[in-house]
Every structure is written in structure tokens, then in C-alpha cells.
Tab-separated table of C-alpha atoms and ligand atoms in Angstrom:
chain	number	residue	atom	x	y	z
A	108	MET	CA	112.129	61.754	211.726
A	109	SER	CA	110.156	58.947	213.338
A	110	LYS	CA	111.277	55.358	213.075
A	111	ARG	CA	108.212	54.611	211.008
A	112	THR	CA	108.946	57.316	208.415
A	113	GLU	CA	112.545	56.168	208.231
A	114	LYS	CA	111.420	52.604	207.570
A	115	ILE	CA	109.041	53.713	204.819
A	116	ILE	CA	111.776	55.750	203.157
A	117	ARG	CA	114.204	52.817	203.383
A	118	ILE	CA	111.702	50.598	201.571
A	119	MET	CA	110.566	53.235	199.096
A	120	ILE	CA	114.006	54.281	197.789
A	121	PRO	CA	115.037	50.859	196.421
A	122	ALA	CA	111.507	50.350	195.103
A	123	LEU	CA	111.611	53.698	193.303
A	124	LEU	CA	115.077	52.940	191.918
A	125	ALA	CA	113.879	49.578	190.629
A	126	LEU	CA	110.859	51.228	188.998
A	127	MET	CA	113.027	53.887	187.327
A	128	CYS	CA	115.367	51.210	185.999
A	129	ALA	CA	112.418	49.328	184.570
A	130	VAL	CA	111.087	52.492	182.891
A	131	ILE	CA	114.526	53.336	181.455
A	132	ALA	CA	114.956	49.802	180.112
A	133	PHE	CA	111.490	49.920	178.546
A	134	LEU	CA	112.076	53.318	176.917
A	135	GLY	CA	115.509	52.202	175.737
A	136	GLY	CA	113.949	49.230	173.994
A	137	ARG	CA	111.325	51.444	172.373
A	138	VAL	CA	113.959	53.891	171.069
A	139	SER	CA	116.056	51.086	169.676
A	140	ASN	CA	113.004	49.611	167.917
A	141	LEU	CA	112.080	52.991	166.509
A	142	GLU	CA	115.651	53.498	165.283
A	143	LYS	CA	115.544	50.162	163.503
A	144	ARG	CA	112.253	51.034	161.878
A	145	LEU	CA	113.586	54.420	160.862
A	146	GLU	CA	116.625	52.772	159.281
A	147	GLY	CA	114.314	50.449	157.404
A	148	TYR	CA	112.301	53.388	156.110
A	149	ARG	CA	115.485	55.196	155.118
A	150	ALA	CA	116.772	52.222	153.154
A	151	ALA	CA	113.410	51.779	151.461
A	152	THR	CA	113.261	55.443	150.552
A	153	GLN	CA	116.761	55.377	149.103
A	154	LEU	CA	115.942	52.333	147.062
A	155	GLY	CA	112.754	54.004	145.895
A	156	GLU	CA	114.643	57.142	144.956
A	157	ARG	CA	117.230	55.155	143.101
A	158	GLU	CA	114.623	53.283	141.137
A	159	SER	CA	112.668	56.356	140.391
A	160	ARG	CA	115.832	58.075	139.224
A	161	LEU	CA	116.315	55.280	136.728
A	162	VAL	CA	112.794	54.584	135.696
A	163	GLN	CA	110.176	57.081	136.653
A	164	LEU	CA	111.687	60.538	136.729
A	165	SER	CA	109.869	62.900	134.469
A	166	TRP	CA	111.601	65.700	132.692
A	167	ILE	CA	110.168	68.232	135.126
A	168	GLU	CA	111.299	66.312	138.179
A	169	GLU	CA	114.674	66.054	136.621
A	170	ASN	CA	115.067	69.763	136.231
A	171	ALA	CA	114.026	70.235	139.834
A	172	TYR	CA	116.694	67.745	140.811
A	173	ALA	CA	119.272	69.481	138.719
A	174	SER	CA	118.646	72.872	140.247
A	175	SER	CA	119.125	71.466	143.731
A	176	ASP	CA	122.560	70.320	142.698
A	177	ILE	CA	123.701	73.614	141.318
A	178	SER	CA	126.233	74.188	144.066
A	179	GLU	CA	128.176	71.051	143.274
A	180	LEU	CA	128.168	71.928	139.632
A	181	ALA	CA	128.987	75.568	140.100
A	182	ALA	CA	132.496	74.717	141.175
A	183	ARG	CA	133.372	72.883	138.015
A	184	THR	CA	131.113	73.289	135.074
A	185	CYS	CA	131.819	71.994	131.654
A	186	SER	CA	129.221	73.581	129.504
A	187	ASP	CA	131.883	74.832	127.131
A	188	ASP	CA	132.532	71.295	125.948
A	189	TYR	CA	129.362	72.121	124.421
A	190	ALA	CA	130.678	74.501	121.825
A	191	SER	CA	130.736	71.355	119.742
A	192	LEU	CA	127.067	71.328	118.883
A	193	ALA	CA	127.614	74.422	116.851
A	194	TYR	CA	129.796	72.479	114.413
A	195	PRO	CA	128.260	70.346	111.730
A	196	SER	CA	129.418	66.798	112.332
A	197	ASP	CA	131.213	66.422	108.997
A	198	GLU	CA	133.676	69.115	109.976
A	199	TYR	CA	135.300	66.511	112.161
A	200	GLU	CA	137.870	64.389	110.486
A	201	ALA	CA	140.078	61.699	111.838
A	202	HIS	CA	143.459	63.222	112.633
A	203	PRO	CA	145.826	63.000	109.645
A	204	SER	CA	148.136	60.797	111.695
A	205	SER	CA	145.409	58.198	112.002
A	206	GLY	CA	145.613	57.521	108.269
A	207	ALA	CA	143.432	54.870	106.745
A	208	GLY	CA	143.052	52.532	109.644
A	209	LEU	CA	146.600	52.713	110.911
A	210	TYR	CA	148.348	55.205	113.050
A	211	ASP	CA	151.783	55.540	114.373
A	212	ARG	CA	152.674	56.780	117.801
A	213	ASN	CA	156.026	56.690	119.504
A	214	GLY	CA	157.299	54.336	116.863
A	215	VAL	CA	154.552	51.777	117.458
A	216	THR	CA	151.999	51.093	114.771
A	217	TYR	CA	148.530	50.285	115.962
A	218	ALA	CA	145.911	48.716	113.780
A	219	ALA	CA	142.822	50.854	113.961
A	220	GLY	CA	141.061	48.193	111.998
A	221	SER	CA	137.969	50.053	110.973
A	222	ASP	CA	138.245	51.348	107.467
A	223	SER	CA	138.208	48.056	105.629
A	224	ASP	CA	135.950	45.625	107.451
A	225	GLY	CA	132.668	47.512	107.114
A	226	VAL	CA	132.016	47.491	110.847
A	227	HIS	CA	130.714	50.717	112.353
A	228	ARG	CA	132.405	51.245	115.701
A	229	VAL	CA	130.730	53.428	118.276
A	230	TYR	CA	132.431	54.754	121.397
A	231	LEU	CA	130.294	56.161	124.195
A	232	THR	CA	132.374	58.656	126.165
A	233	PHE	CA	131.399	60.339	129.432
A	234	ASP	CA	133.183	63.529	130.544
A	235	ASP	CA	133.420	65.291	133.898
A	236	GLY	CA	132.672	62.401	136.243
A	237	PRO	CA	132.659	60.842	138.677
A	238	SER	CA	129.297	62.114	139.871
A	239	ILE	CA	126.181	60.946	141.685
A	240	TYR	CA	125.084	59.433	138.345
A	241	THR	CA	128.219	57.393	137.588
A	242	ASP	CA	126.760	54.312	139.257
A	243	ASP	CA	123.500	54.638	137.323
A	244	ILE	CA	125.440	54.913	134.059
A	245	LEU	CA	127.546	51.878	134.999
A	246	ASP	CA	124.412	49.913	135.932
A	247	ILE	CA	122.864	50.662	132.537
A	248	LEU	CA	126.052	49.753	130.646
A	249	ASP	CA	126.203	46.532	132.630
A	250	ALA	CA	122.566	45.714	131.891
A	251	TYR	CA	123.252	46.007	128.141
A	252	ASN	CA	126.694	44.404	128.390
A	253	VAL	CA	128.325	47.484	126.897
A	254	LYS	CA	131.789	48.929	127.645
A	255	ALA	CA	132.389	52.663	127.456
A	256	THR	CA	135.011	55.313	128.193
A	257	PHE	CA	135.004	57.739	131.125
A	258	PHE	CA	137.143	60.870	130.928
A	259	VAL	CA	137.252	61.844	134.578
A	260	VAL	CA	138.397	64.827	136.592
A	261	GLY	CA	140.034	64.865	140.027
A	262	ARG	CA	137.632	64.322	142.891
A	263	GLU	CA	139.099	63.374	146.206
A	264	SER	CA	136.421	61.549	148.157
A	265	THR	CA	135.763	57.969	149.142
A	266	ALA	CA	132.712	57.837	146.879
A	267	SER	CA	134.712	59.113	143.904
A	268	TYR	CA	137.549	56.664	144.518
A	269	ALA	CA	135.004	53.847	144.539
A	270	ARG	CA	133.645	55.079	141.188
A	271	TYR	CA	137.101	55.321	139.560
A	272	LEU	CA	137.686	51.760	140.682
A	273	ARG	CA	134.309	50.487	139.554
A	274	ILE	CA	134.880	51.938	136.069
A	275	ILE	CA	138.108	49.961	135.743
A	276	GLU	CA	136.866	46.797	137.415
A	277	GLU	CA	133.861	46.563	135.097
A	278	GLY	CA	136.055	46.714	132.008
A	279	HIS	CA	135.538	50.314	130.902
A	280	THR	CA	138.316	52.652	129.854
A	281	LEU	CA	139.308	55.244	132.449
A	282	GLY	CA	140.701	58.318	130.721
A	283	MET	CA	141.745	61.734	131.998
A	284	HIS	CA	139.889	65.011	131.538
A	285	SER	CA	142.274	67.190	133.605
A	286	TYR	CA	142.371	67.398	137.373
A	287	SER	CA	140.713	70.771	137.938
A	288	HIS	CA	138.739	71.373	134.728
A	289	ILE	CA	139.339	75.085	135.287
A	290	TYR	CA	140.305	76.414	131.869
A	291	SER	CA	142.130	79.489	133.141
A	292	ASP	CA	144.406	77.325	135.301
A	293	ILE	CA	144.969	74.361	133.012
A	294	TYR	CA	145.590	76.360	129.861
A	295	ALA	CA	147.551	79.204	131.475
A	296	SER	CA	150.909	77.800	130.335
A	297	PRO	CA	152.524	74.544	129.189
A	298	GLU	CA	153.840	74.135	132.734
A	299	SER	CA	150.447	74.470	134.393
A	300	PHE	CA	148.976	72.021	131.877
A	301	ALA	CA	151.744	69.512	132.621
A	302	GLU	CA	151.248	69.967	136.351
A	303	ASP	CA	147.489	69.423	136.116
A	304	THR	CA	147.926	66.371	133.890
A	305	GLU	CA	150.436	64.835	136.255
A	306	ARG	CA	148.067	65.453	139.150
A	307	ILE	CA	145.121	63.589	137.619
A	308	ARG	CA	147.367	60.857	136.282
A	309	SER	CA	148.952	60.143	139.658
A	310	LEU	CA	145.595	60.337	141.465
A	311	LEU	CA	144.108	57.692	139.154
A	312	GLU	CA	147.237	55.606	139.381
A	313	ASP	CA	147.201	55.745	143.200
A	314	VAL	CA	143.524	54.859	143.414
A	315	THR	CA	143.294	52.178	140.726
A	316	GLY	CA	146.820	50.884	140.300
A	317	TYR	CA	146.634	51.635	136.559
A	318	SER	CA	148.222	54.529	134.734
A	319	PRO	CA	145.712	56.130	132.351
A	320	VAL	CA	146.862	56.663	128.750
A	321	PHE	CA	143.883	58.447	127.145
A	322	TYR	CA	143.039	62.101	127.542
A	323	ARG	CA	140.250	64.449	126.567
A	324	PHE	CA	140.980	68.166	126.657
A	325	PRO	CA	138.426	70.184	128.633
A	326	GLY	CA	136.579	72.048	125.893
A	327	GLY	CA	138.154	69.751	123.286
A	328	SER	CA	141.429	70.295	121.414
A	329	SER	CA	139.634	72.831	119.206
A	330	ASN	CA	138.632	75.045	122.146
A	331	ASP	CA	139.166	78.770	121.810
A	332	VAL	CA	139.738	79.448	125.489
A	333	SER	CA	143.288	78.206	125.858
A	334	ALA	CA	145.923	80.854	126.504
A	335	THR	CA	148.522	78.347	125.311
A	336	ASP	CA	148.947	77.041	121.769
A	337	MET	CA	147.061	73.757	121.818
A	338	HIS	CA	149.637	72.164	119.515
A	339	GLU	CA	152.203	72.607	122.250
A	340	LEU	CA	149.965	70.777	124.723
A	341	GLU	CA	149.275	68.017	122.199
A	342	GLU	CA	153.024	67.549	121.805
A	343	TYR	CA	153.393	67.363	125.562
A	344	LEU	CA	150.784	64.590	125.797
A	345	ASP	CA	152.490	62.769	122.949
A	346	SER	CA	155.831	62.983	124.775
A	347	GLN	CA	154.130	61.362	127.777
A	348	GLY	CA	152.695	58.520	125.714
A	349	ILE	CA	149.190	59.896	126.229
A	350	ILE	CA	146.712	59.806	123.321
A	351	TYR	CA	143.963	62.406	123.241
A	352	PHE	CA	140.501	61.902	121.824
A	353	ASP	CA	137.986	64.518	120.786
A	354	TRP	CA	134.530	63.495	119.552
A	355	ASN	CA	132.655	63.571	116.253
A	356	VAL	CA	129.143	63.473	117.684
A	357	SER	CA	127.879	65.527	120.580
A	358	SER	CA	124.811	64.317	122.435
A	359	GLY	CA	124.043	67.873	123.481
A	360	ASP	CA	123.532	66.850	127.089
A	361	ALA	CA	125.584	69.692	128.555
A	362	GLY	CA	124.206	72.655	126.688
A	363	LYS	CA	123.237	75.818	128.472
A	364	THR	CA	119.661	75.096	127.454
A	365	PRO	CA	118.822	71.638	128.802
A	366	LEU	CA	117.635	69.204	126.147
A	367	THR	CA	114.966	66.598	126.643
A	368	PRO	CA	116.061	62.960	126.662
A	369	ASP	CA	114.438	62.605	123.207
A	370	GLN	CA	116.590	65.396	121.781
A	371	ILE	CA	119.691	63.817	123.305
A	372	ILE	CA	118.795	60.454	121.791
A	373	GLN	CA	118.315	62.062	118.380
A	374	ASN	CA	121.660	63.916	118.570
A	375	ALA	CA	123.606	60.906	119.779
A	376	LEU	CA	122.443	58.643	116.969
A	377	GLN	CA	123.292	61.039	114.143
A	378	GLY	CA	125.213	59.511	111.265
A	379	ILE	CA	126.443	56.376	113.030
A	380	GLU	CA	125.665	54.197	110.032
A	381	SER	CA	127.589	56.468	107.681
A	382	ARG	CA	130.823	56.439	109.682
A	383	ASP	CA	133.438	53.829	110.494
A	384	THR	CA	134.193	55.400	113.831
A	385	THR	CA	131.810	57.429	115.945
A	386	VAL	CA	132.915	58.916	119.244
A	387	ILE	CA	129.902	60.316	121.093
A	388	LEU	CA	130.298	62.964	123.779
A	389	PHE	CA	128.150	62.617	126.895
A	390	HIS	CA	128.520	64.077	130.363
A	391	ASP	CA	128.520	62.423	133.756
A	392	THR	CA	127.708	65.272	136.109
A	393	ALA	CA	125.253	65.841	138.934
A	394	ALA	CA	123.151	68.239	136.867
A	395	LYS	CA	122.806	66.028	133.798
A	396	HIS	CA	120.311	63.396	134.704
A	397	SER	CA	118.834	63.481	131.212
A	398	THR	CA	121.929	61.592	129.997
A	399	VAL	CA	121.051	58.679	132.272
A	400	TYR	CA	117.474	58.843	131.136
A	401	ALA	CA	118.392	58.810	127.434
A	402	LEU	CA	121.125	56.177	127.609
A	403	PRO	CA	119.096	52.935	127.452
A	404	SER	CA	117.288	54.039	124.276
A	405	ILE	CA	120.561	55.124	122.670
A	406	ILE	CA	122.225	51.794	123.393
A	407	GLU	CA	119.200	49.832	122.187
A	408	ALA	CA	119.070	51.812	118.942
A	409	ILE	CA	122.783	51.272	118.255
A	410	GLN	CA	122.596	47.577	119.113
A	411	ALA	CA	119.763	47.243	116.606
A	412	MET	CA	121.917	48.653	113.757
A	413	ASP	CA	123.586	46.262	111.306
A	414	ASN	CA	127.339	45.717	111.535
A	415	THR	CA	127.692	48.059	114.458
A	416	GLU	CA	129.608	47.576	117.685
A	417	ILE	CA	129.845	49.597	120.882
A	418	LEU	CA	133.374	49.509	122.273
A	419	PRO	CA	135.578	51.154	124.892
A	420	ILE	CA	138.460	53.296	123.600
A	421	THR	CA	141.661	51.255	123.344
A	422	TYR	CA	144.914	51.459	121.395
A	423	ASP	CA	142.974	49.866	118.522
A	424	THR	CA	140.560	52.784	118.248
A	425	THR	CA	140.899	55.107	115.275
A	426	VAL	CA	141.883	58.417	116.808
A	427	ILE	CA	139.274	61.133	116.469
A	428	GLN	CA	140.766	64.580	116.870
A	429	HIS	CA	139.399	67.951	115.866
A	430	ASP	CA	141.070	69.974	113.166
A	431	HIS	CA	142.074	73.320	114.533
A	432	PRO	CA	144.428	76.135	113.615
B	100	LIG	ZN1	134.441	68.651	130.546
């Protein structure tokens, strides 16, 4: 190698290195800018999706959405809660122990306070959550300044924990709806029922710091799938200081045949003005977007009724339990 070539190489190598560094720095900056823009687009799209979920989704879009979520639902479906629609609503009576506005539990008498004051009390209850729609439901309740009741199942994820907490923090009632929601497990024996109940109770207690006291049986207390005498399970809950609630109006939002939001609205509003206490069954699951869609109209219609209040379930609520053999 001649001296001249060597000199050229000695000059060229640092120059080339400097050029490569400059190119890398430039490309790095471009990538970082593009990433930022992409993030911006992502956020905007999510916001758009969220808004469209609340406001714009048509019935057809909703069904498309639902079918894409089938896998989540498949694991734990609750369509049997749905047996209820088959019953005419006047077959439901307040449990005999609820008496005329008073009921006695564990030696404590609670004033149910509904039968004499002429106020119609309406309780919106949401089973099977938390789900991807819990936050939408909570946003709507918040917008109308309404408190409701969520009968939840066990879901162990950060998102679900946040939803359990949000329900409590925003003043709603957090009730239990079993841990697994798998009928064949829960209702296999009194022991398996007790085990499942303890599991959901301690999960909610760990996450929220509050011990839940209200329960809704998967399928309702009048279900015909339990392998165990339901009276035995009711006694168990009673021994634990847990009060169970069925419903006397079903919105129909979890039927095997999906209903339109209009049909859900019509079902949910049935007979409210003729009852002292109305407990309406809704579902909070990934496949039931129609519930979210129908909810604002339902709340507005109830709020427009005379002498009618929407309340969360508390010890003051007249207990609604199904009659069953
Ligand atoms: Zn359910």
C-alpha cells in the first residue's frame, strides 16, 4: 500500500464514521417522531371508538362487535339468567319475610320503607361484570347522577380490579354473583357453593377493602339447574349475613336471541309505576352492548316518572326474591 493510499484511508475512515453517525442520528429522530405520531393516532382512534361505542354504534355494528367477543363470553355465559323473561312479572312476589315494608334478618329489623310512602323505588342491577362495558355503564350512571347495583363474578386482572374499585368509589353497591358462574360447579353441593361464595367474597374484600353483603344467584334462586336444594343454599347465605336479591323485571338483554335497544327499553320499564319496588335485571358482559345503548333512555324515562326514585340496593331495600318450590 502506497503512502498516499494509506493517507487517504486514514482520512476517509473517520469521515465515513462521522457520516454514518449523522445518518443514524437523523434516522433515530425520524423514528421517534413517527412513534409519537403513531401514539397520537392510537389515542385518537381509541377515543373515537369509545365515543362511537357510546353514541354512534348502530345495531348492526353492535352485533358485529359482539361476535368478535365470543371467546371471552364463551368461558362464562349467563344466558340462563334469562329464563326469567318466560315468567309474567306478577309471578314475582316480595319474599314472605320482607312483610309489608319491614323485614327481619339475624335479629335486626330493617325498615324497607316503601309500602306506605307512595314512592316507587327502582333498582338497576347489572350481573356478570366486570366487562369491557363496565366503564361505559358507570359513565352513564354518573352522567345522570344515578346509583346502581353490580352483582359481579370473579375476574382476576388489573382492569377488573380497577372496575370493582370504581363501582365502590362512585357510590354503587358491589354485590356478589358467584366467583365462577359455572352452574355445575357452584350448585354441585352445599360445600362447593360455600367455597365459591367465600372465594368471590374474599377477592372483593382484598381488592376493595369492603366485605360484600348482597348476593344474586347465577340463574336466580328459582333456577332449575341446581343439583342442590336452593333452600339449603339460601340458609347458608343467611348464616353468613348475606342477603340475596332476585329481580322482578328482566330487561331481556341476555336472551339467546339478541333484542334491539328499543325492546330492552320497553322490557325494563314495564310496570314500574304499579309497583313499590322494582328490581331490574341487566347484564354487564362483553357481548351485551345493547344494554349500554339502551341505558340512557331507560334512566331518562324513569326519572320522568312521578314519585319515582332510582337507588342502589342497601339494607333499606325491600327484598325481592323469587318464589320457588
Ligand atoms: Zn349471571
